[in-house]
CSV table of C-alpha atoms in Angstrom, one decimal:
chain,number,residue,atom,x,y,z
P,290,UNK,CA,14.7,3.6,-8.3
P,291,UNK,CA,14.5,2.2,-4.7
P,292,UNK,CA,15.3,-1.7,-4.8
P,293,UNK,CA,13.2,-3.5,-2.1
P,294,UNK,CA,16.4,-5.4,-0.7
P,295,UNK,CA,17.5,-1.6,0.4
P,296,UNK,CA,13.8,-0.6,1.2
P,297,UNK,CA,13.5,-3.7,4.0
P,298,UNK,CA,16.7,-2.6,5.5
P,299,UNK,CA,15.4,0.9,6.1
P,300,UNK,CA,14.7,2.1,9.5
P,301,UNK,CA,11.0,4.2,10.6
P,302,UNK,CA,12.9,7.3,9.9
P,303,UNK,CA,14.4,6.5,6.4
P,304,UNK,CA,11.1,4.6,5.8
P,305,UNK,CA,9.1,7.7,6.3
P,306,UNK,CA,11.7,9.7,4.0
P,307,UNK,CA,11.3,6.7,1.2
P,308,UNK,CA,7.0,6.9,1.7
P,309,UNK,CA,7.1,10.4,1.4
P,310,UNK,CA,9.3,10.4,-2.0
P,311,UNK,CA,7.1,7.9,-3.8
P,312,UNK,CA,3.8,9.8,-2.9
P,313,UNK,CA,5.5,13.3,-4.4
P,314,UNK,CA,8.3,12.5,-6.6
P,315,UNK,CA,7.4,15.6,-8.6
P,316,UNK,CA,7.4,18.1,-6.1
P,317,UNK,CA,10.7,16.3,-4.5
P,318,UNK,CA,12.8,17.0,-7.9
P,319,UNK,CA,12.6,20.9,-7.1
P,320,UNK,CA,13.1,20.5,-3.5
P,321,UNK,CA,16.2,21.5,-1.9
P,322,UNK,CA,17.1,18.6,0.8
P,323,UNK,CA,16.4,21.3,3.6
P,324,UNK,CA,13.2,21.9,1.9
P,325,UNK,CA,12.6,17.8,1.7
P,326,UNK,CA,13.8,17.7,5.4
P,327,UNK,CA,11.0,19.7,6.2
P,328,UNK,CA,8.4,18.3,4.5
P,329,UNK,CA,8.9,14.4,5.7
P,330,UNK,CA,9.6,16.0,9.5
P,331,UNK,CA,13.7,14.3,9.3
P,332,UNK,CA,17.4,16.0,9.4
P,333,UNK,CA,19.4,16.6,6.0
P,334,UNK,CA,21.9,13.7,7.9
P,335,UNK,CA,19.0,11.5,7.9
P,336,UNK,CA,18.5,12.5,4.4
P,337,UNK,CA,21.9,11.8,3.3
P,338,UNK,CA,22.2,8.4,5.4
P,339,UNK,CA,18.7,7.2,3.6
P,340,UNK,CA,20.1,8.1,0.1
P,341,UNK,CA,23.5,5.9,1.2
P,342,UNK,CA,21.3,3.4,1.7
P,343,UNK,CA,20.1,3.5,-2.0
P,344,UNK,CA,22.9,3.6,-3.1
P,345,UNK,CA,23.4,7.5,-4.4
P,346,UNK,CA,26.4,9.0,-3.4
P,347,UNK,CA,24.8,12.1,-2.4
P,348,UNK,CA,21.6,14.7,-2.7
P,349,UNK,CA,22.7,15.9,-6.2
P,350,UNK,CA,22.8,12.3,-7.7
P,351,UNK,CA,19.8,11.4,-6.6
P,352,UNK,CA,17.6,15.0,-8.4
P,353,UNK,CA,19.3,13.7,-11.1
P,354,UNK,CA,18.2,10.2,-11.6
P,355,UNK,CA,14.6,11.9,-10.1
P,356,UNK,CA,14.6,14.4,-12.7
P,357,UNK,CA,15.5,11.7,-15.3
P,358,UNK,CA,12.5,9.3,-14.3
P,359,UNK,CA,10.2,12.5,-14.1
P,360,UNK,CA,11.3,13.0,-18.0
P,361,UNK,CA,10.3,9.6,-18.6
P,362,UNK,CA,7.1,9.6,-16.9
P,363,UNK,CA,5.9,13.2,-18.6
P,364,UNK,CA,6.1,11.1,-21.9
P,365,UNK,CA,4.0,8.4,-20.2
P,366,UNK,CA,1.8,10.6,-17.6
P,367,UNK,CA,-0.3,7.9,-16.4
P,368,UNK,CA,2.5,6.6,-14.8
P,369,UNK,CA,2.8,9.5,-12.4
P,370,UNK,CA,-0.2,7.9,-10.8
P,371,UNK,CA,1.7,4.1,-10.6
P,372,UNK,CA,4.7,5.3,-8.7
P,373,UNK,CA,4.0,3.6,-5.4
P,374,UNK,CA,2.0,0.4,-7.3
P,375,UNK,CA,4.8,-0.1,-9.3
P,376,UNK,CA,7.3,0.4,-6.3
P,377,UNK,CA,5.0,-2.2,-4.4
P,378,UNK,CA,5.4,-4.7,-7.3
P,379,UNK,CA,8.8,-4.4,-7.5
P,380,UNK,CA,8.5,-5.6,-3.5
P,381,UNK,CA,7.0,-8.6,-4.7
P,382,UNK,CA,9.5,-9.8,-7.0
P,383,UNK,CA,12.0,-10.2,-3.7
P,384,UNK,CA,12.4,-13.2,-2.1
P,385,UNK,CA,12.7,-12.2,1.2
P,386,UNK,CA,8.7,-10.9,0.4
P,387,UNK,CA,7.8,-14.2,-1.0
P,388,UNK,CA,8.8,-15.8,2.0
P,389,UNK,CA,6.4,-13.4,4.0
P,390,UNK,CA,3.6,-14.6,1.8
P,391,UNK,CA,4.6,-18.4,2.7
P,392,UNK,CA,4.9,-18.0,6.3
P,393,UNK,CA,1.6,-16.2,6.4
P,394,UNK,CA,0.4,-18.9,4.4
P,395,UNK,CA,2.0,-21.4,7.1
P,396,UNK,CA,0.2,-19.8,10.1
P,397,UNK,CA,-3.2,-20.3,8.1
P,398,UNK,CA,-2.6,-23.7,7.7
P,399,UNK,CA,-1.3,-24.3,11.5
P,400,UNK,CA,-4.5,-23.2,13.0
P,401,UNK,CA,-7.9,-24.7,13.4
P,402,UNK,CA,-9.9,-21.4,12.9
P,403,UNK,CA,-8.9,-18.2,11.1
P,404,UNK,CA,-10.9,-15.1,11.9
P,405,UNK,CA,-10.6,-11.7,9.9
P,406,UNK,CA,-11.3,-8.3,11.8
P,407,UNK,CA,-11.1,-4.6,10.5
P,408,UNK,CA,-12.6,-1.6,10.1
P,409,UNK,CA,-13.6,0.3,7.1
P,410,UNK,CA,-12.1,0.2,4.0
P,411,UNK,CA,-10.2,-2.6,6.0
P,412,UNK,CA,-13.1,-4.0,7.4
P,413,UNK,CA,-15.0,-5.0,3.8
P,414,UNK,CA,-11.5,-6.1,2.7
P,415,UNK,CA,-11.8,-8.6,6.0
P,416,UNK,CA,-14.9,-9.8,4.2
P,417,UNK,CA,-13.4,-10.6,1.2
P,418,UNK,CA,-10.4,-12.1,3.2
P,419,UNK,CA,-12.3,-14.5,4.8
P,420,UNK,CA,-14.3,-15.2,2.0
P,421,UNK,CA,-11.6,-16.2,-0.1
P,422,UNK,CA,-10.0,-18.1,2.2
P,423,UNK,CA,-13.4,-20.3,2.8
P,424,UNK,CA,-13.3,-20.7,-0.9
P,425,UNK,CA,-9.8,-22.5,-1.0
P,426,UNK,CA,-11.6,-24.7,1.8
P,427,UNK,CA,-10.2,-23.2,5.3
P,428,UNK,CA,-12.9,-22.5,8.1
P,429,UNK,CA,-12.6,-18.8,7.9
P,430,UNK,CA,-14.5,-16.6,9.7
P,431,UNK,CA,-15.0,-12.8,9.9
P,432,UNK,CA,-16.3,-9.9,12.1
P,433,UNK,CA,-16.7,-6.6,12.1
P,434,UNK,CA,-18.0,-5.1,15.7
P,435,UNK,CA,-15.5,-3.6,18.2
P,436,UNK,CA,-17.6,-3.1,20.6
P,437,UNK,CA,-19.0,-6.5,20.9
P,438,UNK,CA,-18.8,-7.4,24.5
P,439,UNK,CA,-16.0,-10.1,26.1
P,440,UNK,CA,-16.9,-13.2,27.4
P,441,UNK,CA,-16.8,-13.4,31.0
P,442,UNK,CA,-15.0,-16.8,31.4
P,443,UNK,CA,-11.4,-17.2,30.0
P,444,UNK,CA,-11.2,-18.9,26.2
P,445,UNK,CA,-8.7,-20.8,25.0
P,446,UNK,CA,-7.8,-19.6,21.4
P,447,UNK,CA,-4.6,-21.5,21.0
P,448,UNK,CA,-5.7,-22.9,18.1
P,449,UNK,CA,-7.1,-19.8,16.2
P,450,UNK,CA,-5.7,-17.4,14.2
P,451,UNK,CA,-6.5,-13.9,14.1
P,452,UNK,CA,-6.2,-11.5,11.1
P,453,UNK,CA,-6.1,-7.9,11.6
P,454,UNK,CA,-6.5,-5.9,8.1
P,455,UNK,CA,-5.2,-2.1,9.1
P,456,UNK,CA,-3.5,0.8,7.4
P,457,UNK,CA,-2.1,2.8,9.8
P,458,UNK,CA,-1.7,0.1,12.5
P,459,UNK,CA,-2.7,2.3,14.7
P,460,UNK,CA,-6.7,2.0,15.2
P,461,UNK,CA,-7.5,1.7,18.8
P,462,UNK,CA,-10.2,-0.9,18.3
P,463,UNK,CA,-8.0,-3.5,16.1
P,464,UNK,CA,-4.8,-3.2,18.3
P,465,UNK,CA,-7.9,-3.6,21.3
P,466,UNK,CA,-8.9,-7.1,19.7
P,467,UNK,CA,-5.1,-8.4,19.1
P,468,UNK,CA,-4.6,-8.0,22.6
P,469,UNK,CA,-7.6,-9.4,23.7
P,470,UNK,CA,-7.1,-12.5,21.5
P,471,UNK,CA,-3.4,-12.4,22.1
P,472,UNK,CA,-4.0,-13.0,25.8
P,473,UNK,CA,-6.6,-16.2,25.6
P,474,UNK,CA,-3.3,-18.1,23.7
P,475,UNK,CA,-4.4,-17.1,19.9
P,476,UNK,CA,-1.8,-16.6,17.3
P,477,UNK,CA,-2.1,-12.6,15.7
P,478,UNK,CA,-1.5,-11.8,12.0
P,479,UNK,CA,-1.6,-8.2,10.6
P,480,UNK,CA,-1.4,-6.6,7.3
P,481,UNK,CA,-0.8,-3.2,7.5
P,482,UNK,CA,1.0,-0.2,4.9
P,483,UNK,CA,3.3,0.5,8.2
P,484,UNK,CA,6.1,-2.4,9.4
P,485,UNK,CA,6.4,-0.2,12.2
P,486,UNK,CA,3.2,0.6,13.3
P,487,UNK,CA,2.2,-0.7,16.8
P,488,UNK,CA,-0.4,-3.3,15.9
P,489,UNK,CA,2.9,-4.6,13.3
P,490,UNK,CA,4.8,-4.9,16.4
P,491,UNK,CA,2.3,-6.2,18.5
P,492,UNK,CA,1.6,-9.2,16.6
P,493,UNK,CA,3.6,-12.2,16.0
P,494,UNK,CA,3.5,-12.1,12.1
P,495,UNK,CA,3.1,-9.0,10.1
P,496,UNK,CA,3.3,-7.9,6.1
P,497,UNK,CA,3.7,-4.5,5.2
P,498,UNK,CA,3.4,-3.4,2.2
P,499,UNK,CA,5.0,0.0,2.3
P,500,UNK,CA,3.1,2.1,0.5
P,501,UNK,CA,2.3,6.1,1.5
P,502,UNK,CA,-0.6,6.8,3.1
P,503,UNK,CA,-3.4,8.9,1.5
P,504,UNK,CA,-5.5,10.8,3.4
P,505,UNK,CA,-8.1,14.0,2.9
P,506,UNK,CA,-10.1,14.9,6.3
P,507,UNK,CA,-10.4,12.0,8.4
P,508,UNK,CA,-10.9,9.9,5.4
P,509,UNK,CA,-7.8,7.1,4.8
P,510,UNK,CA,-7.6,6.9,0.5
P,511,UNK,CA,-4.7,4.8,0.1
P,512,UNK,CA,-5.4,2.5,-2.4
P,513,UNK,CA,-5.9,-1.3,-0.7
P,514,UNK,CA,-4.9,-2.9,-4.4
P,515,UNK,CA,-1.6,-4.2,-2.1
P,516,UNK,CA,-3.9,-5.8,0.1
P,517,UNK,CA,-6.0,-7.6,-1.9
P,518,UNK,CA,-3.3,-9.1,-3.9
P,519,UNK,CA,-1.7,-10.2,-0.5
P,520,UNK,CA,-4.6,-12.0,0.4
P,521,UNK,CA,-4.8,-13.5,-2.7
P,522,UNK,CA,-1.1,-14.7,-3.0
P,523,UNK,CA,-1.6,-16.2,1.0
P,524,UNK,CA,-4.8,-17.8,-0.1
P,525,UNK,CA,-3.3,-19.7,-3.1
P,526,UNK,CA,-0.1,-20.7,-1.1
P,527,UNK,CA,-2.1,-21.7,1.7
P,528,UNK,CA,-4.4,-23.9,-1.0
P,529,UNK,CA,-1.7,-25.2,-2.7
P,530,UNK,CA,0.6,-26.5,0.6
P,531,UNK,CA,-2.9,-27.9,2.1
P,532,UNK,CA,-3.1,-29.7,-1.0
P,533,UNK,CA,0.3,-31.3,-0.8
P,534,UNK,CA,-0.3,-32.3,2.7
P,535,UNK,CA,-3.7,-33.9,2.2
P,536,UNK,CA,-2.6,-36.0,-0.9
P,537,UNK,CA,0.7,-36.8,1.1
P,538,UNK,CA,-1.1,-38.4,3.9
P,539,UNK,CA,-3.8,-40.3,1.6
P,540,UNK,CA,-0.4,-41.8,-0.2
P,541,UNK,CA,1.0,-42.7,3.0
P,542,UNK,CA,-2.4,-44.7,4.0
P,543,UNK,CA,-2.1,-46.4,0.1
């Protein structure tokens, strides 16, 4: 319903409009565009312009085409529950994603030393990051204490790459430790659900996955099944250049 070659083109506005969509598509069918105004904290004109951008020629053709994939989807309820996976697949399939992936991939071959830091949810997912990574054979490493005192002396981190895992992009302690690391010459690399979140413009490379967030109380539920297949897709491009290179060079010897 919303191609990702639109989604990317999307501003923090019209992104918030999209997230909020995907995360309540049933609800948004009987909204008025007042009422969906409202609820995702945007003008109707913003509404309007977002819809442009998808290429409906106004609010009325859009409840349609909602109200027909909410027909579909009450023959198939499971689905209900797949909107925003299936939305983040359909990301995937882009190539101006699959590029993110290779770059990514790029900076973890560039660097001597990757490091994974986050907290949570995002911090066990660091684990497995790191882990993965050490499996393809690249020194990985990961941590998990923010408050784990600065060294007194200056380091030089030029070549090391850090690897912030964060939904939100907004945690005090990981946007703390890109600084930090950002200022003794290392190279930052977040994945966050948020391409505008601070931390994804305080690093030099960031993936978003652009999914809504989930939340109930002060816990963060949105589902980290983008994440883990990012890490994944990184690891096995990272792999499979690092393979190239190293037979290249033995060739070259021969």
């Amino acid at each position: 319903m919303f191609p990702y070659e639109r989604v990317k083109l999307l501003n923090q506005l019209e992104l918030s409009i999209y997230k909020y969509i995907i995360a309540h598509p049933a609800e948004v069918a009987d909204m008025t565009i007042r009422q969906l105004a409202k609820k995702s904290h945007v003008s109707p004109t913003t509404i309007l312009r977002f819809l442009r951008k998808m290429n409906f020629d106004g609010y009325s053709e859009f409840k349609y085409a909602l109200k027909r994939q909410q027909k579909i989807e009450v023959e198939e309820p499971s689905q209900q529950q797949l909107v925003p996976m299936n939305q983040f697949f359909d990301q995937v399939n882009d190539d101006h994603f699959l590029n993110k992936i290779n770059q990514a991939a790029q900076f973890i071959i560039d660097a001597d030393t990757s490091l994974f830091f986050g907290l949570g949810t995002s911090g066990s997912l660091s684990q497995y990051g790191a882990r993965l990574l050490a499996n393809y054979g690249i020194y990985t490493l990961n941590f998990t204490d923010p408050f784990q005192p600065k060294p007194l002396a200056r380091r030089d981190f030029s070549d090391t790459l850090l690897i912030l895992l964060s939904v939100s992009g907004e945690t005090p302690q990981v946007l703390n430790q890109a600084k930090f690391y950002q200022e003794n010459g290392a190279k930052t690399m977040s994945i966050t659900a948020n391409r505008y979140s601070t931390l994804a413009q305080l690093v030099d490379f960031n993936i978003s996955y652009n999914v809504p967030e989930v939340r109930m109380a002060d816990l963060n539920l949105t589902s980290q099944i983008p994440v883990v297949f990012l890490l994944e897709q990184i690891g096995i491009k990272a792999h499979k250049d690092l393979l190239k290179s190293t037979n290249s060079q033995k060739d070259s010897i021969f």
